[in-house]
Amino acid sequence: VELIDSPFCIFNDFVDFDIYPSYRSQVPVGICIELILKRLKNGYYRGYKSLKFDIDMIHKNSLLFNGEKQFFVQMLWTM
C-alpha cells in the first residue's frame, strides 16, 4: 500500500528520535501506519478492536506529543 500521497503521510513511519529526542520520554508506546499495515498483512490482529486500538494509539501519541490544538491532532480526527 502506497501512503506517500496521503494527507496522513506524517504518520507513515516511526518518529525520528534524532529530530525529536524528547518523543521517547513523552510517548511510552510508538506506533505508525507502516507497522499497522505490516501487522494486517501478517495476520497479527485477531479482530477489529485490536486494529482500532492501534489506530487510536496514533491519535493518542500525537495528542501526548503535540497537544490538542496542533494541526496533526486535528487531522487525525478525520482518520
Short mmCIF file of C-alpha atoms in Angstrom, two decimals:
data_model
loop_
_atom_site.label_atom_id
_atom_site.label_comp_id
_atom_site.label_asym_id
_atom_site.label_seq_id
_atom_site.Cartn_x
_atom_site.Cartn_y
_atom_site.Cartn_z
CA VAL A 1 0.00 0.00 0.00
CA GLU A 2 1.40 3.36 -1.02
CA LEU A 3 0.81 6.11 1.53
CA ILE A 4 3.18 8.82 0.27
CA ASP A 5 0.42 10.91 -1.32
CA SER A 6 -1.89 10.51 1.66
CA PRO A 7 -2.57 13.52 3.87
CA PHE A 8 -1.58 11.22 6.75
CA CYS A 9 1.93 10.57 5.40
CA ILE A 10 3.48 12.16 8.50
CA PHE A 11 2.22 9.11 10.41
CA ASN A 12 3.60 6.53 7.94
CA ASP A 13 6.84 5.83 9.79
CA PHE A 14 8.05 5.89 13.36
CA VAL A 15 9.10 9.26 14.74
CA ASP A 16 12.76 10.05 14.10
CA PHE A 17 14.30 10.31 17.58
CA ASP A 18 17.26 12.25 16.20
CA ILE A 19 14.88 15.02 15.12
CA TYR A 20 12.51 14.74 18.11
CA PRO A 21 14.63 13.42 21.01
CA SER A 22 12.00 14.22 23.64
CA TYR A 23 9.42 11.98 21.93
CA ARG A 24 10.59 8.87 23.80
CA SER A 25 10.09 10.48 27.19
CA GLN A 26 6.63 11.81 26.30
CA VAL A 27 5.19 8.86 24.38
CA PRO A 28 5.52 5.42 26.00
CA VAL A 29 4.49 3.25 23.02
CA GLY A 30 5.33 4.28 19.47
CA ILE A 31 3.15 3.18 16.56
CA CYS A 32 2.88 4.16 12.90
CA ILE A 33 0.77 3.35 9.86
CA GLU A 34 3.54 1.24 8.33
CA LEU A 35 3.59 -1.03 11.40
CA ILE A 36 -0.20 -1.34 11.33
CA LEU A 37 -0.07 -2.32 7.65
CA LYS A 38 2.63 -4.93 8.35
CA ARG A 39 0.53 -6.31 11.19
CA LEU A 40 -2.52 -6.52 8.90
CA LYS A 41 -0.50 -8.31 6.23
CA ASN A 42 0.88 -10.81 8.75
CA GLY A 43 -2.47 -11.57 10.39
CA TYR A 44 -1.45 -10.01 13.70
CA TYR A 45 -4.88 -8.58 14.51
CA ARG A 46 -7.46 -11.01 15.87
CA GLY A 47 -10.33 -8.59 15.34
CA TYR A 48 -11.50 -5.07 14.78
CA LYS A 49 -10.92 -3.96 18.38
CA SER A 50 -7.18 -4.64 18.32
CA LEU A 51 -6.80 -2.84 14.99
CA LYS A 52 -8.81 0.11 16.25
CA PHE A 53 -6.68 0.18 19.40
CA ASP A 54 -3.51 0.69 17.31
CA ILE A 55 -5.15 3.31 15.10
CA ASP A 56 -6.36 5.15 18.20
CA MET A 57 -2.83 4.92 19.62
CA ILE A 58 -1.55 7.05 16.73
CA HIS A 59 -4.05 9.72 17.76
CA LYS A 60 -3.20 9.42 21.46
CA ASN A 61 0.53 9.65 20.77
CA SER A 62 0.06 12.74 18.64
CA LEU A 63 -2.06 14.28 21.37
CA LEU A 64 0.57 13.49 24.02
CA PHE A 65 3.42 14.94 22.00
CA ASN A 66 1.77 17.80 20.13
CA GLY A 67 -1.13 18.89 22.33
CA GLU A 68 -4.81 19.17 21.43
CA LYS A 69 -4.67 22.24 19.25
CA GLN A 70 -1.90 21.11 16.92
CA PHE A 71 -2.69 20.52 13.25
CA PHE A 72 -1.57 16.88 13.43
CA VAL A 73 -4.08 16.05 16.14
CA GLN A 74 -6.90 17.86 14.35
CA MET A 75 -6.07 15.99 11.13
CA LEU A 76 -6.27 12.61 12.90
CA TRP A 77 -9.90 13.20 13.83
CA THR A 78 -10.68 12.68 10.13
CA MET A 79 -8.83 9.34 10.01
#
